[in-house]
Amino acid sequence: MSSLIATASAAEQQQTHQTTCCYCGVGCGVTATIENNAVVAVKGRDDHPANFGRLCVKGSSLHQTQHSPDRLLKPRLHGNDVSWDEALDYSAKKFNDIIAEHGPDAVAFYLSGQLLTEDYYIANKLIKGFIGTANVDTNSRLCMASAVVAHKRAFGNDAVPGCYEDLEKTDVLILVGSNAAYAHPVTFQRIVKAKQERPQMKVVVLDPRRTPTCDIADIHIPLAPGSDAYFFNGLLSYLASHNHLDQNYIEQFTEGFEAALEIAQTQSGSVQAVAQVCDVAAPLIEQVFALFAKNEKVVTVFSQGINQSSSGVDKGNAIINCHLATGKIGKEGATPFSITGQPNAMGGREVGGLANQLAAHMGFDKQDDIDRVANFWQATNMAQKEGLKAVDMFKAVDEGKIKAIWIMATNPVVSMPDADFVKRALEKCDLVMVSEAIADTDTAKTADVLLPATTWSEKHGTVTNSERCISLQKGFLPPPGEAKHDWDIMAIFARKMGFSEGFNYVHQAEIFREHAALSALDNPRARAFDISAMADISNDQYDALEPIQWPVTAQEPKGTKRLFSDGYYFTPSSKAKFIAITARLPVQPPKSDEVIMNTGRIRDQWHTMSRTGTSANLLSHTEEPYIDIHPDDAKRLALAENELVELSNRGARYLGRVKINTAQRIGEVFAPMHWNNKYAASSRADALVNPFTDPICGQPEFKHSPVKIRPHATTWTGFLVTTKDLQPACDYWAKMTSDIGYRYRLAGVDVVDYSTWLKQQYPEVTDWQELTDSEQQHYRAAGYCNNALVVVFNAEQGKAMPQEGRWLDKQLGGELDDVTRYAILAGNEGNGGADDGAIICSCYQIGENVIKEAIVAGCHSAQALGETLKCGTNCGSCIPELNALIQQIEASV
Ligand SMILES: Nc1nc2c(c(=O)[nH]1)N[C@H]1C(S)=C(S)[C@@H](COP(=O)(O)OP(=O)(O)OC[C@H]3O[C@@H](n4cnc5c(=O)[nH]c(N)nc54)[C@H](O)[C@@H]3O)O[C@H]1N2
Ligand SMILES: Nc1nc2c(c(=O)[nH]1)N[C@H]1C(S)=C(S)[C@@H](COP(=O)(O)OP(=O)(O)OC[C@H]3O[C@@H](n4cnc5c(=O)[nH]c(N)nc54)[C@H](O)[C@@H]3O)O[C@H]1N2
Ligand code: SF4
Ligand SMILES: [Mo]
């Protein structure tokens, strides 16, 4: 009886809420269960149009990353906890003083596609309308800027024509510079399912690497880095010379075709010419051209392999040109599709979060737009010209032209190109304000004023995903500590700066209504972004907002799936524009002693790891920074699998483990973008990335940096298993999160006395047990505080990692008996020490070795592995890797 009552009251305490995932631009709907003020479970929302019940591994782990020990809970000024008033009084006065002396262009905001639309709207209103400068840019500059301008040039407005359903309904899906299997996993799973149901649907992947996305590809084009515009120019001239143009569409709905075709023919007039510059066999290219030409339903998805380039805008337009020339746009299963990265990259674009935009798809190129926005805001000091784009903004900080910068929801010391330069610029800036959820990010360490922000599950507002779908990210937990919502922090700051009117909101819905009303102003058919039908939404309706795709107007009150179906575009002539593209390769070709460093994402980490790094589950898939390198290059450079390698450029270096991988092209390596100084000593890939940008949109060339490469001069190798979060004093370390503490892998280049070294890292420990040989070839020690195990250290001379059992992780913090103490020191991990290998299935924590055994024992498909081990049966993100392991083992027998 009593247990029944207990169950009932537990159920009563449980509540579920409908919200949206805060990671990628797929924008999945999530049902979150809370109990005792904590999220205890999440599942995919069955009725959300982005995911229909699915979640990927990051989404499924949302509840695990909720309780980060590193949360920032109080405002800090110069490192000391202070009240909100102290922090914001100081900052507002400093802003006003700097503006009074040097003018408004001496201050800047640097924002993020992870802010909610309401946050973004306020930031933009404050700085452009009241402070009086457009020095407001965002990490979307690193991400979507190329696509934004390509859209504007072709369609007159920054609008994605298609929707996710098109990816399922198409007959030919071309993924260009997109590793959707890792970066947009739920969309990828939808494609996998569509292809299973209609095997005749063709999938083509254009990527210099053979990525896990190629798992479902009928054709992979491993093109030379940066050669995509030659490919699509080649396609345009092929379409013309093979009579596959839609002349009616071209004449009725477009302009500029002849000029675009002429350049395309001059540069890429034959398949042979394309094959040569793309470094891919001509018949393979011709197959793809023929698929595009002969099918009505073609979707071309493009992502960072296109955008992150010194000619990214042109590449985007080269793709769009081919769709316009064949009328493959605005129809079911036929569209170019720029897929967005961050949960609210699109929302940021709607409110004009970039330095060269105004709110609601208006711009600085028309005085009418500037005046319309100024009047609507009753702006007291409206910016009249574009501001500085991200790379130039940090240059201006370095030069002292910008003297105060407010960074929100982004970590530029890790994610900007030439990241060491960015760090130095911030360190010498007069006022660096950072709004963060996490206390000790690399950027937070440069802050004079550090402001605690609420984050997912606490903050409340809207986000827009890749298919223009606006969803509510719901706030259902109270802010931890003294954290505040980003929009609220800015509104208080604005009032403290003296802007008493214009920032007196009490509910997010008021901001949203204002944003919707602005989108309606003088609009019908003037601007694509129009959510006029939502301008009167009540607070209650807003709090229960169901996903809806913009435009949302009186004519389309339930939203709009596809744009441009009627051939109307938002240009002065209402026709779409072809852009004549002169294809270009990346700015800097590699020298003979360099390789090209390509960078991007891994499956289970999100950007700079500030949230996903804290989950042992998520970090166990790929634990350390690494590089992928082709076997021929590894042989030429005498690099062995798992050995540490050093990449260098711009006086900086990246250390990572060698992964020999035939998926790489020769002369090119891939490094993940994620690692930072919280998780590794010297593995910030962006410190090596050149700050070359696209001259039109300012997006950096993240995918192509020539770097030097050599083996790391390791003299000793070791690991620490410890309760302490530290930065070990040695040349290389990488930190892994375990359930109780941390595991570090270490490598040194100096000869050290291990015992002395260890005790320097742990001055607080007095109870040591040590074991070594006279030559100090091997050394092993365990340290205890009050009988509890705080550290185990194991080191050996040379490059080989000492045997490390997972058993040790579980002993941390415990009071241990003599037998266990002895076992630790002797390295005898006996019970439970078996190594499952790297975790492939993060959901069920199934390791590579276990999977390999099952394959050898007779599981010959991902499905069979799932039935035996469960791997791949939850989110499905590991299925490409399961298939790769099956192939690998079957090839070796
Ligand atoms: N797991 C995970 N998912 C994420 C994120 C994350 O951090 N982690 N971040 C999100 C964000 S913000 C974004 S923007 C998206 C990015 O999503 P994607 O763009 O899919 O991811 P990337 O790994 O940056 O790059 C995609 C591919 O471009 C290829 N590439 C490099 N150079 C070229 C080239 O010259 N031509 C072509 N055709 N391809 C090239 C790379 O080899 C890489 O495989 O992911 C989102 N999803
Ligand atoms: N080499 C290389 N570099 C790249 C890329 C690449 O492919 N290669 N990709 C680029 C791209 S596409 C992107 S989008 C960027 C991403 O790079 P960043 O934006 O720097 O990455 P994040 O780690 O997502 O940073 C977001 C920060 O916001 C904090 N945060 C979370 N929620 C909130 C909140 O509600 N409020 C506030 N104030 N803070 C919050 C998080 O703790 C985190 O530290 O990286 C770019 N850099
Ligand atoms: S696919 Fe993206 S939005 Fe969906 S659960 Fe995964 S990370 Fe979240
Ligand atoms: Mo991004």
mmCIF file of N, CA and C in Angstrom, residues 306-381:
data_model
loop_
_atom_site.group_PDB
_atom_site.id
_atom_site.type_symbol
_atom_site.label_atom_id
_atom_site.label_comp_id
_atom_site.label_asym_id
_atom_site.label_seq_id
_atom_site.Cartn_x
_atom_site.Cartn_y
_atom_site.Cartn_z
ATOM 1 N N ILE A 306 30.577 24.129 -48.721
ATOM 2 C CA ILE A 306 30.349 25.207 -49.685
ATOM 3 C C ILE A 306 30.528 26.565 -49.003
ATOM 4 N N ASN A 307 29.853 26.744 -47.873
ATOM 5 C CA ASN A 307 29.808 28.075 -47.245
ATOM 6 C C ASN A 307 31.164 28.559 -46.743
ATOM 7 N N GLN A 308 31.923 27.645 -46.092
ATOM 8 C CA GLN A 308 33.164 28.079 -45.417
ATOM 9 C C GLN A 308 34.299 28.140 -46.418
ATOM 10 N N SER A 309 34.266 29.168 -47.239
ATOM 11 C CA SER A 309 35.180 29.238 -48.366
ATOM 12 C C SER A 309 35.397 30.691 -48.726
ATOM 13 N N SER A 310 36.541 30.999 -49.328
ATOM 14 C CA SER A 310 36.806 32.375 -49.752
ATOM 15 C C SER A 310 36.000 32.723 -51.004
ATOM 16 N N SER A 311 35.267 31.749 -51.548
ATOM 17 C CA SER A 311 34.334 32.073 -52.648
ATOM 18 C C SER A 311 33.010 31.347 -52.415
ATOM 19 N N GLY A 312 32.570 31.343 -51.176
ATOM 20 C CA GLY A 312 31.367 30.597 -50.785
ATOM 21 C C GLY A 312 30.084 31.137 -51.400
ATOM 22 N N VAL A 313 29.991 32.463 -51.522
ATOM 23 C CA VAL A 313 28.773 33.046 -52.097
ATOM 24 C C VAL A 313 28.626 32.574 -53.543
ATOM 25 N N ASP A 314 29.741 32.660 -54.279
ATOM 26 C CA ASP A 314 29.697 32.240 -55.686
ATOM 27 C C ASP A 314 29.340 30.759 -55.802
ATOM 28 N N LYS A 315 29.868 29.958 -54.903
ATOM 29 C CA LYS A 315 29.553 28.520 -54.966
ATOM 30 C C LYS A 315 28.052 28.304 -54.754
ATOM 31 N N GLY A 316 27.491 29.027 -53.795
ATOM 32 C CA GLY A 316 26.050 28.912 -53.546
ATOM 33 C C GLY A 316 25.271 29.288 -54.802
ATOM 34 N N ASN A 317 25.682 30.382 -55.448
ATOM 35 C CA ASN A 317 24.959 30.796 -56.655
ATOM 36 C C ASN A 317 25.187 29.845 -57.823
ATOM 37 N N ALA A 318 26.376 29.235 -57.897
ATOM 38 C CA ALA A 318 26.622 28.264 -58.980
ATOM 39 C C ALA A 318 25.626 27.105 -58.851
ATOM 40 N N ILE A 319 25.318 26.719 -57.623
ATOM 41 C CA ILE A 319 24.327 25.655 -57.391
ATOM 42 C C ILE A 319 22.927 26.144 -57.770
ATOM 43 N N ILE A 320 22.575 27.322 -57.252
ATOM 44 C CA ILE A 320 21.222 27.845 -57.500
ATOM 45 C C ILE A 320 20.997 28.048 -58.999
ATOM 46 N N ASN A 321 22.029 28.527 -59.725
ATOM 47 C CA ASN A 321 21.913 28.713 -61.191
ATOM 48 C C ASN A 321 21.382 27.446 -61.860
ATOM 49 N N CYS A 322 21.917 26.274 -61.453
ATOM 50 C CA CYS A 322 21.517 25.019 -62.117
ATOM 51 C C CYS A 322 20.042 24.713 -61.843
ATOM 52 N N HIS A 323 19.578 25.037 -60.646
ATOM 53 C CA HIS A 323 18.164 24.790 -60.326
ATOM 54 C C HIS A 323 17.255 25.754 -61.093
ATOM 55 N N LEU A 324 17.690 27.015 -61.200
ATOM 56 C CA LEU A 324 16.869 27.984 -61.939
ATOM 57 C C LEU A 324 16.813 27.619 -63.420
ATOM 58 N N ALA A 325 17.935 27.158 -63.950
ATOM 59 C CA ALA A 325 18.002 26.869 -65.392
ATOM 60 C C ALA A 325 17.107 25.703 -65.784
ATOM 61 N N THR A 326 16.719 24.905 -64.793
ATOM 62 C CA THR A 326 15.889 23.742 -65.092
ATOM 63 C C THR A 326 14.521 23.846 -64.411
ATOM 64 N N GLY A 327 14.267 24.996 -63.794
ATOM 65 C CA GLY A 327 12.987 25.184 -63.106
ATOM 66 C C GLY A 327 12.799 24.246 -61.926
ATOM 67 N N LYS A 328 13.912 23.728 -61.395
ATOM 68 C CA LYS A 328 13.801 22.777 -60.277
ATOM 69 C C LYS A 328 13.837 23.542 -58.957
ATOM 70 N N ILE A 329 12.783 24.257 -58.718
ATOM 71 C CA ILE A 329 12.708 25.093 -57.514
ATOM 72 C C ILE A 329 11.241 25.391 -57.218
ATOM 73 N N GLY A 330 10.915 25.435 -55.926
ATOM 74 C CA GLY A 330 9.544 25.761 -55.543
ATOM 75 C C GLY A 330 8.565 24.634 -55.805
ATOM 76 N N LYS A 331 9.088 23.432 -56.054
ATOM 77 C CA LYS A 331 8.211 22.293 -56.336
ATOM 78 C C LYS A 331 8.520 21.165 -55.368
ATOM 79 N N GLU A 332 7.563 20.289 -55.195
ATOM 80 C CA GLU A 332 7.797 19.157 -54.296
ATOM 81 C C GLU A 332 8.995 18.336 -54.795
ATOM 82 N N GLY A 333 9.961 18.129 -53.928
ATOM 83 C CA GLY A 333 11.116 17.297 -54.294
ATOM 84 C C GLY A 333 12.097 17.970 -55.230
ATOM 85 N N ALA A 334 11.974 19.272 -55.442
ATOM 86 C CA ALA A 334 12.902 19.964 -56.342
ATOM 87 C C ALA A 334 13.247 21.332 -55.776
ATOM 88 N N THR A 335 14.491 21.475 -55.303
ATOM 89 C CA THR A 335 14.904 22.765 -54.717
ATOM 90 C C THR A 335 16.394 22.753 -54.395
ATOM 91 N N PRO A 336 17.039 23.922 -54.468
ATOM 92 C CA PRO A 336 18.335 24.032 -53.787
ATOM 93 C C PRO A 336 18.039 24.201 -52.300
ATOM 94 N N PHE A 337 18.882 23.690 -51.429
ATOM 95 C CA PHE A 337 18.545 23.700 -49.998
ATOM 96 C C PHE A 337 19.799 23.961 -49.172
ATOM 97 N N SER A 338 19.936 25.183 -48.694
ATOM 98 C CA SER A 338 21.027 25.500 -47.768
ATOM 99 C C SER A 338 20.568 25.075 -46.386
ATOM 100 N N ILE A 339 21.269 24.103 -45.817
ATOM 101 C CA ILE A 339 20.838 23.570 -44.520
ATOM 102 C C ILE A 339 21.565 24.334 -43.410
ATOM 103 N N THR A 340 20.825 24.767 -42.384
ATOM 104 C CA THR A 340 21.448 25.607 -41.346
ATOM 105 C C THR A 340 22.048 24.758 -40.243
ATOM 106 N N GLY A 341 23.031 25.320 -39.555
ATOM 107 C CA GLY A 341 23.762 24.571 -38.536
ATOM 108 C C GLY A 341 23.200 24.708 -37.145
ATOM 109 N N GLN A 342 23.032 25.946 -36.717
ATOM 110 C CA GLN A 342 22.660 26.170 -35.321
ATOM 111 C C GLN A 342 21.143 26.184 -35.167
ATOM 112 N N PRO A 343 20.687 25.989 -33.918
ATOM 113 C CA PRO A 343 19.251 25.884 -33.696
ATOM 114 C C PRO A 343 18.497 27.127 -34.130
ATOM 115 N N ASN A 344 19.172 28.293 -34.078
ATOM 116 C CA ASN A 344 18.456 29.507 -34.459
ATOM 117 C C ASN A 344 19.263 30.374 -35.418
ATOM 118 N N ALA A 345 20.057 29.715 -36.263
ATOM 119 C CA ALA A 345 20.777 30.464 -37.303
ATOM 120 C C ALA A 345 19.768 31.255 -38.111
ATOM 121 N N MET A 346 18.642 30.625 -38.411
ATOM 122 C CA MET A 346 17.635 31.256 -39.260
ATOM 123 C C MET A 346 16.964 32.418 -38.527
ATOM 124 N N GLY A 347 16.638 32.234 -37.263
ATOM 125 C CA GLY A 347 15.997 33.315 -36.495
ATOM 126 C C GLY A 347 16.886 34.547 -36.457
ATOM 127 N N GLY A 348 18.186 34.325 -36.316
ATOM 128 C CA GLY A 348 19.133 35.434 -36.296
ATOM 129 C C GLY A 348 19.088 36.215 -37.591
ATOM 130 N N ARG A 349 18.916 35.479 -38.693
ATOM 131 C CA ARG A 349 18.845 36.141 -39.994
ATOM 132 C C ARG A 349 17.527 36.912 -40.124
ATOM 133 N N GLU A 350 16.473 36.396 -39.508
ATOM 134 C CA GLU A 350 15.171 37.077 -39.582
ATOM 135 C C GLU A 350 15.205 38.437 -38.880
ATOM 136 N N VAL A 351 15.904 38.488 -37.730
ATOM 137 C CA VAL A 351 15.929 39.759 -36.999
ATOM 138 C C VAL A 351 17.067 40.648 -37.483
ATOM 139 N N GLY A 352 17.857 40.174 -38.443
ATOM 140 C CA GLY A 352 18.945 40.998 -38.975
ATOM 141 C C GLY A 352 20.135 41.039 -38.049
ATOM 142 N N GLY A 353 20.510 39.896 -37.495
ATOM 143 C CA GLY A 353 21.600 39.852 -36.518
ATOM 144 C C GLY A 353 22.981 40.108 -37.103
ATOM 145 N N LEU A 354 23.111 40.121 -38.411
ATOM 146 C CA LEU A 354 24.435 40.325 -39.005
ATOM 147 C C LEU A 354 24.698 41.815 -39.255
ATOM 148 N N ALA A 355 25.996 42.158 -39.318
ATOM 149 C CA ALA A 355 26.396 43.565 -39.412
ATOM 150 C C ALA A 355 25.905 44.250 -40.681
ATOM 151 N N ASN A 356 25.605 43.457 -41.710
ATOM 152 C CA ASN A 356 25.164 44.060 -42.971
ATOM 153 C C ASN A 356 23.674 43.852 -43.216
ATOM 154 N N GLN A 357 22.923 43.546 -42.142
ATOM 155 C CA GLN A 357 21.474 43.403 -42.293
ATOM 156 C C GLN A 357 20.755 44.360 -41.357
ATOM 157 N N LEU A 358 19.482 44.617 -41.717
ATOM 158 C CA LEU A 358 18.590 45.270 -40.766
ATOM 159 C C LEU A 358 17.526 44.254 -40.381
ATOM 160 N N ALA A 359 16.633 44.637 -39.484
ATOM 161 C CA ALA A 359 15.642 43.669 -39.020
ATOM 162 C C ALA A 359 14.676 43.267 -40.139
ATOM 163 N N ALA A 360 14.055 42.100 -39.972
ATOM 164 C CA ALA A 360 12.959 41.629 -40.834
ATOM 165 C C ALA A 360 13.295 41.689 -42.319
ATOM 166 N N HIS A 361 14.470 41.199 -42.657
ATOM 167 C CA HIS A 361 14.906 41.105 -44.057
ATOM 168 C C HIS A 361 15.061 42.464 -44.744
ATOM 169 N N MET A 362 15.279 43.494 -43.970
ATOM 170 C CA MET A 362 15.576 44.781 -44.603
ATOM 171 C C MET A 362 17.086 45.000 -44.555
ATOM 172 N N GLY A 363 17.555 46.036 -45.288
ATOM 173 C CA GLY A 363 19.008 46.192 -45.381
ATOM 174 C C GLY A 363 19.435 47.640 -45.417
ATOM 175 N N PHE A 364 20.749 47.847 -45.308
ATOM 176 C CA PHE A 364 21.279 49.213 -45.304
ATOM 177 C C PHE A 364 21.368 49.799 -46.709
ATOM 178 N N ASP A 365 21.109 48.966 -47.735
ATOM 179 C CA ASP A 365 21.245 49.498 -49.089
ATOM 180 C C ASP A 365 20.058 50.375 -49.490
ATOM 181 N N LYS A 366 18.969 50.342 -48.715
ATOM 182 C CA LYS A 366 17.828 51.208 -49.061
ATOM 183 C C LYS A 366 17.533 52.153 -47.897
ATOM 184 N N GLN A 367 17.556 53.469 -48.167
ATOM 185 C CA GLN A 367 17.278 54.432 -47.098
ATOM 186 C C GLN A 367 15.861 54.228 -46.549
ATOM 187 N N ASP A 368 14.929 53.827 -47.431
ATOM 188 C CA ASP A 368 13.552 53.563 -46.981
ATOM 189 C C ASP A 368 13.526 52.522 -45.874
ATOM 190 N N ASP A 369 14.323 51.475 -46.065
ATOM 191 C CA ASP A 369 14.377 50.406 -45.059
ATOM 192 C C ASP A 369 14.894 50.957 -43.730
ATOM 193 N N ILE A 370 15.983 51.712 -43.818
ATOM 194 C CA ILE A 370 16.583 52.256 -42.587
ATOM 195 C C ILE A 370 15.545 53.120 -41.869
ATOM 196 N N ASP A 371 14.858 53.972 -42.634
ATOM 197 C CA ASP A 371 13.874 54.873 -42.017
ATOM 198 C C ASP A 371 12.678 54.100 -41.455
ATOM 199 N N ARG A 372 12.267 53.059 -42.190
ATOM 200 C CA ARG A 372 11.112 52.283 -41.730
ATOM 201 C C ARG A 372 11.416 51.639 -40.377
ATOM 202 N N VAL A 373 12.594 51.045 -40.280
ATOM 203 C CA VAL A 373 12.954 50.385 -39.025
ATOM 204 C C VAL A 373 13.122 51.429 -37.916
ATOM 205 N N ALA A 374 13.768 52.546 -38.255
ATOM 206 C CA ALA A 374 14.005 53.593 -37.247
ATOM 207 C C ALA A 374 12.673 54.111 -36.693
ATOM 208 N N ASN A 375 11.712 54.375 -37.593
ATOM 209 C CA ASN A 375 10.412 54.875 -37.133
ATOM 210 C C ASN A 375 9.702 53.853 -36.268
ATOM 211 N N PHE A 376 9.753 52.620 -36.708
ATOM 212 C CA PHE A 376 9.047 51.564 -35.984
ATOM 213 C C PHE A 376 9.610 51.421 -34.559
ATOM 214 N N TRP A 377 10.903 51.494 -34.462
ATOM 215 C CA TRP A 377 11.542 51.355 -33.141
ATOM 216 C C TRP A 377 11.490 52.652 -32.322
ATOM 217 N N GLN A 378 11.143 53.757 -33.016
ATOM 218 C CA GLN A 378 11.329 55.091 -32.429
ATOM 219 C C GLN A 378 12.761 55.201 -31.945
ATOM 220 N N ALA A 379 13.636 54.839 -32.863
ATOM 221 C CA ALA A 379 15.061 54.774 -32.542
ATOM 222 C C ALA A 379 15.615 56.167 -32.297
ATOM 223 N N THR A 380 16.462 56.274 -31.279
ATOM 224 C CA THR A 380 17.022 57.593 -30.962
ATOM 225 C C THR A 380 18.337 57.834 -31.692
ATOM 226 N N ASN A 381 18.959 56.766 -32.183
ATOM 227 C CA ASN A 381 20.248 56.961 -32.854
ATOM 228 C C ASN A 381 20.468 55.804 -33.844
#
